[in-house]
Structures are given as C-alpha cells and as structure tokens.
Coordinates of C-alpha atoms and ligand atoms in Angstrom, one line a residue:
M1 CA -158.2 161.1 -5.9
S2 CA -158.1 158.8 -9.0
T3 CA -158.1 155.1 -8.1
K4 CA -155.6 153.0 -10.0
S5 CA -156.2 149.4 -11.5
A6 CA -154.3 146.2 -10.6
L7 CA -152.9 146.4 -14.2
Q8 CA -152.1 150.0 -13.9
I9 CA -150.0 149.6 -10.7
A10 CA -148.1 146.7 -12.0
R11 CA -147.4 148.4 -15.3
A12 CA -146.3 151.5 -13.9
A13 CA -143.0 149.4 -12.6
Y14 CA -142.5 148.1 -16.2
Q15 CA -138.8 149.8 -17.4
P16 CA -139.1 150.2 -21.0
K17 CA -136.6 148.5 -23.2
L18 CA -133.7 151.0 -24.3
P19 CA -131.6 150.0 -27.3
K20 CA -127.6 149.4 -26.5
A21 CA -127.1 152.1 -29.2
L22 CA -128.6 154.8 -26.4
R23 CA -126.8 153.4 -23.4
G24 CA -123.9 155.2 -22.2
A25 CA -122.0 158.1 -23.7
L26 CA -122.7 158.8 -27.4
K27 CA -121.3 161.1 -30.3
A28 CA -123.6 161.7 -33.4
V29 CA -122.0 160.3 -36.6
E30 CA -123.2 162.1 -39.9
G31 CA -124.1 160.3 -43.0
E32 CA -124.9 161.4 -46.2
P33 CA -126.4 164.7 -46.9
T34 CA -130.2 164.7 -47.7
Q35 CA -132.5 166.1 -50.0
S36 CA -136.3 166.5 -50.1
V37 CA -138.3 163.6 -51.4
A38 CA -139.3 165.6 -54.3
D39 CA -139.7 169.6 -55.4
Q40 CA -136.1 169.8 -54.4
E41 CA -135.4 173.3 -55.6
E42 CA -138.9 174.7 -54.0
V43 CA -138.4 173.3 -50.6
K44 CA -134.6 174.2 -50.9
K45 CA -135.5 178.1 -51.4
L46 CA -137.8 177.9 -48.4
F47 CA -136.0 176.2 -46.0
P48 CA -132.3 177.7 -46.5
N49 CA -131.0 176.9 -43.1
T50 CA -132.0 173.5 -42.6
Y51 CA -132.2 171.8 -46.0
G52 CA -130.0 169.4 -47.0
M53 CA -128.5 168.4 -43.6
P54 CA -127.0 164.9 -42.9
Y55 CA -128.5 161.7 -41.5
L56 CA -127.4 161.5 -37.9
K57 CA -126.8 158.0 -36.0
F58 CA -125.8 157.6 -32.5
E59 CA -122.6 155.8 -31.9
P60 CA -120.6 155.0 -28.5
A61 CA -118.1 157.9 -27.4
D62 CA -115.4 157.4 -24.9
G63 CA -116.3 159.3 -21.7
A64 CA -119.5 162.0 -21.3
P65 CA -118.3 165.6 -22.1
A66 CA -119.5 167.9 -19.5
K67 CA -122.8 169.5 -20.5
K68 CA -124.0 173.0 -19.4
S69 CA -127.2 172.7 -18.1
L70 CA -130.4 173.4 -20.3
N71 CA -134.2 173.7 -20.2
A72 CA -136.4 171.9 -23.0
G73 CA -140.1 172.3 -23.8
V74 CA -142.4 169.8 -25.1
I75 CA -145.5 169.5 -27.0
L76 CA -148.2 167.1 -27.6
S77 CA -149.8 167.6 -31.2
G78 CA -153.2 166.5 -32.9
G79 CA -154.8 162.7 -32.2
Q80 CA -153.9 160.8 -29.3
A81 CA -151.7 158.0 -29.7
P82 CA -150.7 155.1 -27.1
G83 CA -147.1 155.8 -25.9
G84 CA -146.9 159.7 -25.8
H85 CA -146.4 159.8 -22.0
N86 CA -143.1 157.3 -22.5
V87 CA -141.6 159.6 -25.1
I88 CA -142.1 162.3 -22.3
A89 CA -140.4 159.9 -19.8
G90 CA -137.8 159.2 -22.1
L91 CA -137.0 162.4 -23.0
F92 CA -137.0 163.5 -19.1
D93 CA -134.6 160.6 -18.4
G94 CA -132.5 161.4 -21.3
L95 CA -132.4 165.2 -20.3
K96 CA -131.8 164.5 -16.4
K97 CA -129.1 161.9 -17.4
L98 CA -127.3 164.6 -19.4
N99 CA -127.5 167.0 -16.3
P100 CA -129.6 166.6 -13.1
A101 CA -130.1 170.4 -13.3
N102 CA -131.8 170.5 -16.6
K103 CA -135.7 171.0 -16.7
L104 CA -138.5 169.9 -18.8
Y105 CA -141.8 172.0 -19.4
G106 CA -144.9 170.8 -21.2
F107 CA -147.0 173.2 -23.2
I108 CA -150.7 172.5 -22.1
L109 CA -153.3 171.5 -24.6
G110 CA -151.3 171.2 -27.8
P111 CA -148.8 174.0 -30.1
G112 CA -151.9 176.4 -28.6
G113 CA -150.0 175.9 -25.0
L114 CA -146.8 177.8 -26.7
V115 CA -148.6 180.6 -28.1
D116 CA -150.9 181.4 -25.2
H117 CA -148.0 181.1 -22.8
N118 CA -149.9 178.1 -21.0
Y119 CA -147.3 175.8 -19.5
M120 CA -146.2 173.3 -16.6
E121 CA -143.0 172.2 -15.3
L122 CA -142.8 168.3 -15.7
T123 CA -140.9 167.1 -12.4
A124 CA -140.2 163.5 -11.5
D125 CA -143.0 162.9 -9.4
I126 CA -145.5 163.9 -12.2
I127 CA -143.7 161.9 -14.9
D128 CA -143.5 158.8 -12.7
E129 CA -147.5 158.9 -12.4
Y130 CA -147.8 158.7 -16.3
R131 CA -144.8 156.0 -17.3
N132 CA -146.4 153.3 -19.5
T133 CA -149.8 154.7 -19.4
G134 CA -151.8 155.6 -22.8
G135 CA -153.5 159.0 -23.5
F136 CA -152.3 162.7 -23.5
D137 CA -153.4 163.9 -20.5
I138 CA -150.2 164.8 -18.8
I139 CA -150.3 168.0 -20.5
G140 CA -153.3 167.4 -23.0
S141 CA -153.1 168.0 -26.9
G142 CA -154.5 170.1 -29.5
R143 CA -154.9 171.0 -33.2
T144 CA -153.7 174.4 -33.5
K145 CA -151.8 175.0 -36.9
L146 CA -148.5 176.7 -35.5
E147 CA -147.4 178.6 -39.2
K148 CA -147.7 182.3 -38.6
K149 CA -144.9 184.5 -37.8
D150 CA -146.6 186.3 -35.0
Q151 CA -147.5 182.6 -33.1
F152 CA -143.5 181.7 -33.5
D153 CA -142.6 185.3 -32.1
K154 CA -145.3 184.8 -29.3
G155 CA -143.7 181.4 -28.6
L156 CA -140.4 182.6 -28.4
E157 CA -140.8 185.2 -25.8
I158 CA -142.1 182.4 -23.6
L159 CA -139.3 180.3 -24.6
K160 CA -137.1 183.1 -23.6
A161 CA -138.6 183.7 -20.3
L162 CA -138.3 180.0 -19.5
D163 CA -134.8 179.8 -20.7
I164 CA -135.9 176.9 -23.1
K165 CA -133.2 176.2 -25.7
A166 CA -135.1 173.1 -27.3
L167 CA -138.5 172.4 -28.3
V168 CA -139.7 169.0 -28.9
I169 CA -143.0 168.5 -31.0
I170 CA -144.7 164.9 -30.6
G171 CA -146.9 165.1 -33.7
G172 CA -148.2 163.8 -37.1
D173 CA -147.2 164.7 -40.5
D174 CA -149.0 168.2 -40.0
S175 CA -147.6 169.1 -36.8
N176 CA -143.7 167.8 -37.8
T177 CA -144.3 170.0 -41.0
N178 CA -144.7 172.8 -38.4
A179 CA -142.0 171.6 -36.5
C180 CA -140.1 172.2 -39.7
V181 CA -141.2 175.9 -40.4
L182 CA -140.4 176.7 -36.8
A183 CA -137.1 174.9 -36.9
E184 CA -136.1 176.9 -40.0
Y185 CA -137.4 180.2 -38.6
Y186 CA -135.8 180.2 -35.1
K187 CA -132.6 179.2 -36.8
A188 CA -132.8 181.9 -39.3
I189 CA -133.1 184.9 -36.7
G190 CA -130.8 183.4 -34.6
A191 CA -133.3 182.6 -31.7
G192 CA -131.2 179.8 -30.2
V193 CA -133.9 177.6 -29.8
Q194 CA -133.7 173.8 -31.1
V195 CA -136.5 172.1 -32.8
I196 CA -136.8 168.5 -32.6
G197 CA -140.0 166.5 -34.2
C198 CA -141.3 162.7 -33.0
P199 CA -143.1 160.6 -35.5
K200 CA -146.7 160.3 -33.7
T201 CA -149.7 159.0 -35.5
I202 CA -152.1 155.8 -35.0
D203 CA -152.9 156.5 -38.7
G204 CA -149.4 154.8 -39.5
D205 CA -148.7 157.5 -42.4
L206 CA -145.8 159.1 -41.2
K207 CA -143.2 156.8 -42.1
N208 CA -140.5 156.8 -45.1
S209 CA -137.3 155.0 -46.0
E210 CA -136.0 156.5 -42.7
I211 CA -139.0 156.3 -40.5
E212 CA -140.0 152.7 -40.1
T213 CA -143.4 153.4 -38.2
S214 CA -145.2 156.2 -36.1
F215 CA -145.9 155.2 -32.6
G216 CA -149.6 154.0 -31.4
F217 CA -149.8 152.2 -34.6
D218 CA -148.9 149.1 -32.7
T219 CA -150.9 149.7 -29.9
A220 CA -154.3 150.9 -31.5
T221 CA -154.4 148.1 -34.5
K222 CA -153.9 145.6 -31.5
V223 CA -156.8 146.8 -29.6
Y224 CA -158.7 147.3 -32.8
S225 CA -157.8 143.9 -34.0
E226 CA -159.1 142.6 -30.6
I227 CA -162.3 144.2 -30.9
I228 CA -162.6 142.8 -34.3
G229 CA -162.2 139.1 -33.2
N230 CA -164.5 139.8 -30.8
I231 CA -167.1 140.9 -33.3
E232 CA -166.1 138.1 -35.9
R233 CA -166.7 135.5 -32.9
D234 CA -170.0 137.0 -32.3
C235 CA -171.0 136.6 -35.8
N236 CA -169.8 133.2 -36.3
S237 CA -171.7 132.1 -33.1
A238 CA -175.0 133.8 -34.2
R239 CA -174.7 133.9 -38.3
K240 CA -177.3 136.3 -38.7
Y241 CA -175.4 139.9 -39.3
W242 CA -173.1 141.4 -41.4
H243 CA -170.8 143.6 -39.6
F244 CA -169.7 146.9 -41.0
I245 CA -166.6 147.8 -39.0
K246 CA -165.2 151.3 -39.9
L247 CA -161.5 152.0 -38.6
M248 CA -159.7 155.0 -37.8
G249 CA -157.1 156.5 -40.2
R250 CA -157.7 159.6 -41.7
S251 CA -156.2 159.5 -45.0
A252 CA -154.2 156.1 -45.6
S253 CA -155.7 152.5 -44.9
H254 CA -152.8 151.2 -43.1
V255 CA -154.8 150.5 -39.9
T256 CA -157.3 148.6 -42.0
L257 CA -154.9 146.6 -43.8
E258 CA -153.1 145.8 -40.5
C259 CA -156.2 144.7 -38.9
A260 CA -157.5 142.7 -42.0
L261 CA -154.3 140.9 -41.7
Q262 CA -154.6 140.0 -38.0
T263 CA -158.1 138.9 -38.1
Q264 CA -158.8 137.9 -41.7
P265 CA -162.5 139.5 -42.2
N266 CA -164.5 138.5 -45.3
I267 CA -164.2 142.0 -46.8
T268 CA -161.6 144.6 -46.2
L269 CA -161.6 147.9 -48.6
I270 CA -158.7 149.6 -49.2
G271 CA -158.8 153.4 -50.3
E272 CA -155.7 153.4 -52.1
E273 CA -156.8 150.4 -54.4
V274 CA -160.3 152.3 -54.7
E275 CA -158.4 155.0 -55.9
A276 CA -155.9 153.1 -58.3
K277 CA -158.8 151.3 -59.7
N278 CA -160.8 154.6 -60.1
Q279 CA -163.9 152.8 -58.5
T280 CA -167.1 154.5 -57.9
L281 CA -169.2 154.4 -54.8
D282 CA -171.4 151.8 -56.9
D283 CA -168.6 149.7 -57.8
I284 CA -167.6 149.5 -54.1
V285 CA -171.6 148.5 -53.3
T286 CA -171.7 146.3 -56.0
Y287 CA -168.6 144.3 -54.8
I288 CA -169.6 144.2 -51.2
A289 CA -172.9 143.1 -52.2
Q290 CA -171.8 140.3 -54.7
A291 CA -169.9 138.8 -51.7
V292 CA -172.7 138.9 -49.4
A293 CA -174.8 137.1 -52.3
D294 CA -172.1 134.9 -52.9
R295 CA -171.8 133.7 -49.2
A296 CA -175.8 133.8 -48.9
A297 CA -176.1 131.2 -51.9
R298 CA -173.7 128.8 -49.5
G299 CA -176.0 129.3 -46.5
M300 CA -173.9 131.9 -44.8
N301 CA -176.0 135.3 -44.1
F302 CA -173.1 136.6 -41.8
G303 CA -169.7 138.4 -42.5
T304 CA -167.7 141.0 -41.7
V305 CA -166.7 144.0 -43.7
L306 CA -163.8 146.5 -42.6
V307 CA -164.0 149.8 -43.8
P308 CA -161.2 152.4 -43.7
E309 CA -162.1 155.9 -42.1
G310 CA -160.9 157.8 -45.6
L311 CA -162.6 155.9 -47.9
I312 CA -164.7 158.5 -49.2
E313 CA -161.8 160.7 -50.1
F314 CA -160.1 158.1 -52.0
I315 CA -163.3 157.7 -54.2
P316 CA -161.9 159.6 -57.5
A317 CA -164.8 161.5 -58.1
I318 CA -165.2 162.4 -54.4
K319 CA -161.5 163.3 -54.0
K320 CA -162.1 165.7 -57.0
L321 CA -165.1 167.1 -55.5
I322 CA -163.1 167.7 -52.2
A323 CA -160.3 169.5 -54.1
E324 CA -162.9 172.1 -55.8
L325 CA -164.6 172.4 -52.7
N326 CA -161.3 173.5 -51.1
D327 CA -160.4 175.8 -53.8
V328 CA -164.3 177.3 -53.7
L329 CA -163.7 177.6 -50.2
A330 CA -160.4 179.4 -50.0
A331 CA -161.2 181.9 -52.6
N332 CA -164.5 182.9 -51.1
Q333 CA -163.8 182.6 -47.2
A334 CA -165.0 186.3 -46.2
E335 CA -168.0 186.0 -48.4
F336 CA -168.6 182.4 -47.2
D337 CA -168.5 183.4 -43.5
M338 CA -171.2 185.9 -44.0
I339 CA -173.6 183.6 -45.4
Q340 CA -176.7 182.5 -43.1
A341 CA -176.1 178.6 -41.9
D342 CA -179.1 177.3 -43.9
K343 CA -177.8 178.8 -46.8
K344 CA -174.2 177.8 -46.9
I345 CA -174.7 174.7 -48.8
Q346 CA -176.6 176.3 -51.5
Y347 CA -173.9 179.0 -51.8
I348 CA -171.3 176.1 -52.2
V349 CA -173.2 174.4 -54.9
S350 CA -173.8 177.4 -56.6
K351 CA -169.9 178.1 -57.0
L352 CA -169.1 174.2 -58.1
S353 CA -168.5 173.1 -61.6
K354 CA -171.7 171.5 -63.1
G355 CA -170.2 167.8 -62.8
N356 CA -168.9 168.4 -59.0
A357 CA -172.3 170.2 -58.0
A358 CA -174.2 167.0 -59.4
I359 CA -171.8 164.7 -57.6
F360 CA -172.3 167.2 -54.4
K361 CA -176.0 166.7 -54.7
S362 CA -176.1 162.9 -54.9
L363 CA -174.4 162.6 -51.8
P364 CA -176.4 161.7 -48.6
E365 CA -177.1 165.2 -46.7
S366 CA -175.0 164.1 -43.5
V367 CA -171.8 163.4 -45.9
S368 CA -172.0 166.5 -47.9
R369 CA -172.4 168.7 -45.1
Q370 CA -169.2 167.0 -43.5
L371 CA -167.4 167.4 -46.7
A372 CA -168.4 171.2 -47.2
L373 CA -168.7 172.7 -43.6
E374 CA -166.7 170.8 -41.4
R375 CA -163.0 171.0 -41.7
D376 CA -160.0 170.7 -38.6
P377 CA -157.7 173.8 -38.4
H378 CA -155.1 171.9 -41.1
G379 CA -158.0 172.0 -43.6
N380 CA -158.5 168.1 -43.6
V381 CA -162.1 166.9 -44.0
Q382 CA -163.1 165.4 -40.7
V383 CA -163.9 161.7 -42.1
S384 CA -164.1 160.2 -38.4
L385 CA -167.4 162.2 -38.3
I386 CA -169.0 160.7 -41.6
E387 CA -170.6 157.3 -41.1
T388 CA -169.3 155.7 -44.0
E389 CA -169.9 152.0 -42.3
Q390 CA -173.7 152.8 -41.9
L391 CA -173.8 154.6 -45.4
L392 CA -172.2 151.5 -47.2
A393 CA -174.6 148.9 -45.0
D394 CA -177.5 150.8 -46.3
M395 CA -176.5 151.0 -50.0
V396 CA -175.9 147.5 -49.8
G397 CA -178.9 146.6 -48.6
V398 CA -180.5 148.6 -51.4
K399 CA -178.7 146.5 -53.9
L400 CA -179.6 143.3 -52.5
A401 CA -183.2 144.3 -52.4
E402 CA -183.0 145.1 -56.4
W403 CA -181.4 141.7 -57.0
K404 CA -184.0 139.8 -54.9
K405 CA -186.4 141.2 -57.2
E406 CA -184.4 139.9 -60.1
G407 CA -183.9 136.5 -58.4
K408 CA -180.2 137.1 -58.0
F409 CA -180.2 137.0 -54.2
L410 CA -182.0 134.6 -52.1
G411 CA -180.5 135.0 -48.7
K412 CA -180.8 137.3 -45.5
Y413 CA -179.4 140.5 -45.0
A414 CA -179.3 141.9 -41.5
T415 CA -176.7 144.8 -40.3
Q416 CA -174.8 146.1 -37.5
H417 CA -172.0 148.8 -37.3
H418 CA -169.1 149.8 -35.4
F419 CA -166.5 152.4 -35.3
C420 CA -163.2 151.5 -34.0
G421 CA -161.5 154.9 -33.3
Y422 CA -161.2 156.5 -30.3
E423 CA -161.5 153.4 -28.6
G424 CA -157.8 152.7 -29.4
R425 CA -156.1 156.1 -29.4
C426 CA -155.4 156.0 -25.5
A427 CA -154.9 152.5 -24.7
A428 CA -152.0 151.6 -22.3
P429 CA -149.0 151.3 -24.9
S430 CA -148.0 147.5 -25.7
N431 CA -144.4 146.5 -25.1
F432 CA -143.2 147.6 -28.6
D433 CA -145.0 151.2 -28.1
A434 CA -143.8 151.7 -24.5
D435 CA -140.0 150.6 -25.6
Y436 CA -140.4 152.3 -28.9
C437 CA -141.8 155.7 -27.2
Y438 CA -139.2 155.6 -24.5
S439 CA -136.2 155.3 -27.1
L440 CA -137.8 157.8 -29.2
G441 CA -137.9 160.5 -26.4
Y442 CA -134.5 159.5 -25.0
N443 CA -132.9 159.9 -28.4
A444 CA -134.6 163.3 -28.9
S445 CA -132.8 164.4 -25.6
M446 CA -129.4 163.2 -27.3
L447 CA -130.3 165.1 -30.6
I448 CA -130.7 168.2 -28.1
A449 CA -127.5 167.7 -26.5
A450 CA -126.1 167.3 -29.9
G451 CA -127.1 170.7 -30.7
K452 CA -129.4 169.4 -33.8
T453 CA -132.4 171.4 -35.0
G454 CA -135.0 170.6 -37.8
Y455 CA -134.4 166.8 -36.9
M456 CA -136.9 164.1 -36.1
S457 CA -136.4 161.4 -33.6
S458 CA -135.5 158.2 -35.7
I459 CA -135.3 154.6 -34.0
K460 CA -134.9 151.9 -36.8
N461 CA -134.3 148.2 -36.9
T462 CA -137.6 147.8 -35.3
V463 CA -138.4 144.2 -36.2
A464 CA -135.3 143.2 -34.2
P465 CA -135.2 143.1 -30.5
A466 CA -135.0 146.5 -28.7
D467 CA -131.7 146.0 -27.9
E468 CA -130.3 145.8 -31.6
W469 CA -132.6 149.1 -32.5
I470 CA -130.4 151.9 -34.4
A471 CA -130.9 155.5 -32.9
G472 CA -130.3 158.7 -35.1
G473 CA -132.1 161.6 -36.6
I474 CA -133.3 162.4 -39.7
P475 CA -133.6 165.9 -41.0
I476 CA -137.2 166.9 -41.6
T477 CA -137.0 168.9 -44.7
M478 CA -135.9 165.3 -46.5
M479 CA -139.8 164.3 -46.1
M480 CA -140.9 167.3 -47.4
N481 CA -142.9 167.9 -51.0
M482 CA -144.9 170.9 -52.2
E483 CA -148.9 170.1 -52.3
K484 CA -152.0 172.5 -52.3
R485 CA -153.2 173.5 -49.1
N486 CA -156.2 175.9 -48.7
G487 CA -155.8 176.9 -52.3
E488 CA -151.8 177.7 -52.0
M489 CA -148.8 175.3 -52.4
K490 CA -146.9 174.8 -49.2
P491 CA -144.0 172.9 -48.4
V492 CA -145.8 169.7 -46.4
I493 CA -144.4 166.2 -45.4
R494 CA -145.5 163.7 -47.8
K495 CA -148.2 161.2 -46.3
A496 CA -147.2 157.5 -46.7
L497 CA -150.0 155.7 -48.3
V498 CA -150.4 151.9 -48.7
E499 CA -148.5 150.9 -51.2
L500 CA -150.2 148.5 -53.7
D501 CA -146.8 146.9 -54.5
G502 CA -145.8 146.9 -51.1
A503 CA -145.7 143.5 -49.1
P504 CA -148.5 143.9 -46.5
F505 CA -151.0 144.5 -49.4
K506 CA -149.4 141.8 -51.5
E507 CA -149.9 139.4 -48.5
F508 CA -153.6 140.6 -48.2
I509 CA -154.5 139.8 -51.9
K510 CA -153.3 136.6 -52.0
H511 CA -155.8 135.5 -49.3
R512 CA -158.8 137.8 -49.9
A513 CA -161.0 135.9 -52.1
E514 CA -160.5 132.9 -49.7
W515 CA -161.2 135.1 -46.9
A516 CA -164.4 136.4 -48.5
R517 CA -165.8 132.9 -49.7
E518 CA -164.8 130.9 -46.3
T519 CA -165.2 131.9 -42.7
C520 CA -161.3 132.3 -42.0
F521 CA -161.6 134.6 -38.9
V522 CA -158.7 134.9 -36.3
Y523 CA -159.3 136.1 -33.0
P524 CA -156.3 137.7 -31.7
G525 CA -157.5 138.6 -27.9
P526 CA -156.2 141.3 -25.7
I527 CA -152.9 143.1 -25.9
Q528 CA -150.8 141.0 -23.2
Y529 CA -148.2 143.0 -21.3
F530 CA -146.6 140.0 -19.4
G531 CA -145.8 136.7 -20.3
P532 CA -143.9 135.0 -23.2
T533 CA -142.2 137.2 -25.7
E534 CA -143.9 135.7 -28.9
V535 CA -147.0 137.1 -27.3
C536 CA -146.0 140.3 -25.7
D537 CA -143.3 141.6 -27.9
Q538 CA -144.3 141.0 -31.4
P539 CA -144.1 144.2 -33.9
T540 CA -147.2 144.5 -36.4
K541 CA -147.8 142.1 -39.6
T542 CA -147.1 145.6 -41.6
L543 CA -143.5 146.2 -40.0
K544 CA -142.8 142.4 -40.2
L545 CA -143.8 142.3 -44.0
E546 CA -142.2 145.5 -44.8
H547 CA -138.9 144.6 -43.3
K548 CA -139.3 140.8 -44.2
K549 CA -139.0 139.2 -40.7
Ligands
FBP1 P1 -153.2 162.6 -36.2 O1 -153.0 162.3 -37.5 O2 -153.2 163.9 -35.4 O3 -152.2 161.6 -35.3 O4 -154.9 162.2 -35.8 C1 -155.1 160.9 -36.3 C2 -156.7 160.5 -36.1 O5 -156.8 159.7 -35.0 C3 -157.4 160.3 -37.2 O6 -157.3 158.5 -37.6 C4 -158.7 160.8 -37.1 O7 -159.5 160.8 -38.1 C5 -158.4 161.9 -36.3 O8 -157.4 161.9 -35.9 C6 -159.6 162.5 -35.5 O9 -159.4 163.8 -35.3 P2 -160.1 164.3 -33.8 O10 -159.4 163.9 -32.7 O11 -159.7 165.9 -33.6 O12 -161.6 163.9 -33.6

C-alpha cells in the first residue's frame, strides 16, 4: 500500500474554487459564429458539420431542467501536465451534480485505450484518491494518434457498448486537433457521441484569443523557477560555474520566457527570436561567449543560461533541414524501413539536397540521429532527447578557447548542465492549476449537458480571482489552419509561439542587458499551497503581462 506524505493528506482536503459562473443552474448563451484562424475555405470543407459554430458562454438560468442520465468517457492524451486529475474530478462532480446516476469511464493509457477497449469506471472513491494530486496516473496517458476511420469506428464500438454519449479528450494541440476530427466524424455519421476538448500542456502553446492558457503551465514554470533560483543561488555562492539549463517546451519558448521573468538569469535564449533574426548556431554561441567574456572581464566567472528545448528547430537552417527530412521520410518510408539500422543515416544524406546534406553532416552525431531517426507518433522531433544545453556549453568553450589565444578572453570557464523537464510535469498543481483544472472539467460537463460537440472547454478572465472567471466553450475548428504534416497538408490547431511584440517578451528585452551584465538573480522558492493569497494564488507573469494586471 502506498503511504501518503503529510502534504498530500492536507492537500487532499483542498476544495478547488469554482467560479460563480459555474454555480447553480446554467444556460449556454450563444455568441458570434466563428471562423478558423486561417485557410477558412479548406478548413470549412473538411469540417462541414462542426465549422463556424458560435462561441458559448454560461450564464445563470432559472431552475435546473430534469436531465436524463448519461455516461461519459475521458482520455488523458500526450505529455503529463499538473492538474489533469482535477479536470477529471471537476468533470466527475459536474456529471454527478447533473444526475447522480451519470457514470464516468476512463480510457487507459491515452487514446490507445479507446481503440483497444481498455477502460475502467471512475467511481467516487477512486476520484477522491486523486483530487489535487499531480500526474496522470489515475488512468495513464499516451501519444497514440487518433486519425484513422477504423480507429474511430473501433472506438465507437466500445462507446456504444458502455452507452457513452460524450467523450472528453484532455490534451495539447495535436490531441485537440484529433478531438475535432473525431467530433466531426461522429456527427457526420450520426453516432450520437459528443466530443469535448480540454486545453492541456505545460508548454503553454495551446492558447489564443479565447483560451488564455493551457493548464499545467503555471505549476511547471513555478517548479522550474524554484529549481533555477536554487541553481542561481548556488552559482552566486561558489562563483565558479556557468550553468546551462534546458527547459521543456517542444516548440514554443513560453516556459523559458516565463522562467526568465521569474528568476532573471544572465542569458535567456528565445527560439522565436532566433528564427526572426535568422540566427545560426554560431551566432548563438558567439552571443553567449561574448556575455561570458564581458562578465569575466569584470571578475565574474559565473552565470546562468536558459535554453528552450525547441531551440534547435528554430534555427532557420536547421528548420529547413527538418522540413526536407520530413518530406524525404514521408516519400520513402517503405524503402527506409527496409534499410539496415547502421545504413539509415547514409541513406538519408543521399536523399537530401546538397546544402541540407552539408548542414546535416556538420551536426554532432547525437543531434543528427535525433533529427533523422526518432519521431513521436505525431511526427514531432523529440527535442527533449537532444542535449542542447551540453552542446551549447561545449561550443561556447571552444569559442572561448580561441578567444583566449587571441587575448580576447582572460577569464575561467567551467560548466554544469541541467534539464528541467520531467521534474515539473507531475508536480502537485498550484492553487491556480488546481482551481483552473477543476473548473475546466466541471465546465466540460456543462458543455456535455448543453448537447455540444467539437467544443473546447474554456475558462477566461483568469488573472481575476477565481470567483470572477468566465465559463463557456470555443469551437475547436476556430483554432485550425492548414499545415504540412508527413508530407501532406492537414488541418491542425495553430500553435501559439512567443510573440516578439507581446508584453512578456517586451518586458524581458527591457531587462536582459542588465541581467547579463549584473547579477540580478531572483530566488522564487517552492510553490506554496497554504498561506497569504499574494504567495499562493498568483497567476504566471506571462498571463499577468498578457492581460495587463
Ligand atoms: P504535450 O504537448 O503533449 O503536452 O507534451 C509536451 C512535452 O512535455 C514537451 O515539453 C516535451 O518535448 C515532450 O512532451 C516530451 O515528450 P515525452 O513525454 O513523450 O517524452
């Protein structure tokens, strides 16, 4: 039997705050019809049954209509993010409030559980064990891509067998894209199953004008900022190391930017800026080396560098290489699969254009192997496996050694590297994430009750106290555009990257020269769950800056 810590026991009793908007009887009020963020004609054609639906907002209603009982299913999809259990708890409580006879089934280990008919009923005693805890272990998560008709049909068999009328998919942009395709398909064939999405990902890149933040970002960045602060304090105590810290966030640099705002390290790389400035790997290395040399000239042979996990993909030359690699792999998959493991790299090089082949060969083998050979089921490069922090630390060392010979660098340079990734994804949710997730889940049950499909659960006004949050639904088709995936144009949710004219980035560039020159470290300390509200209930700096609070 597993033993619980004192914090876990105390935290289990926390009652997440539910916005006023979700208390009592509700009615769904329709707003303006929507259209996709781009490529309207193509997206509309692909989603004839779910395109253009209006925004929804829940408002108080008089008396609750009697509800027929219904069964719902839930799937956790993709990378873990703090608060997932509270989404499920909120969904469960909402369903039970609608009708105590309602049942909730969880599909095991992600979308694969639906296709393989692997499920369990989530009863009150199971849910109670997981309230306010981190992780996705209540039913597990997975990255199976739900995209083919036979998967949808196989899923429908079990949904029918369990009399499930609504499915909630808790996932990132890829998983919600799949939720949207599934909603469209089930509606088109009259399957009688609603599909609702929930915005999850620590990466913070599933957001738009209507979704203010994805859940898990708040907790993960607070955990990482605590770790970075601790490293900074160690760094400032020993004054002998440059610490290179890679931060999770596959495609966007939101996590890195938020942690920089919280901890004020000496150097922070933002992938989106690297791309916009058309920088090369050597430009980045020179930039860091110069900051190291400048501090050394003032007697400071130490510092911290934050590196976003997805940096490598933002370097324009490497981005082009990855795009060609994707095309080459998509066009030659069958032949490629037959090639002996030790000949695969050679095969790929033979298919690349001259320029890309040269770049590919110039990369360290560990990096080129990752770019070429290892993809997740959605076709993404697994950047968490590329040790960019070590690569940069070593390349800066080589540059400084050259400068030493030329008399341009007279200091000392010793490095340590760290990766803040998996350490933060399953932390116990902060009050913000505990409340936000519970509300997202509860709100999903209200979207189900309102008979909606193809919507994402939306909770807005999140910089205000939870009481004032606004609840509703956003058609997922509204977030779509067309992008090339595995060599084909596909409808996908547009990822939100760091905006270089956005308030968080502007705040960062206002300070970065000073943070590089001086030692301005901030030590945020651990997440606090109990105590004064200014300590426990703060949203991220990103959210506050984006919503000007
Ligand atoms: P999601 O987009 O599914 O939320 O996952 C995000 C993430 O945590 C990335 O930051 C990271 O690159 C990736 O998952 C790691 O994937 P895995 O868990 O499969 O190692």
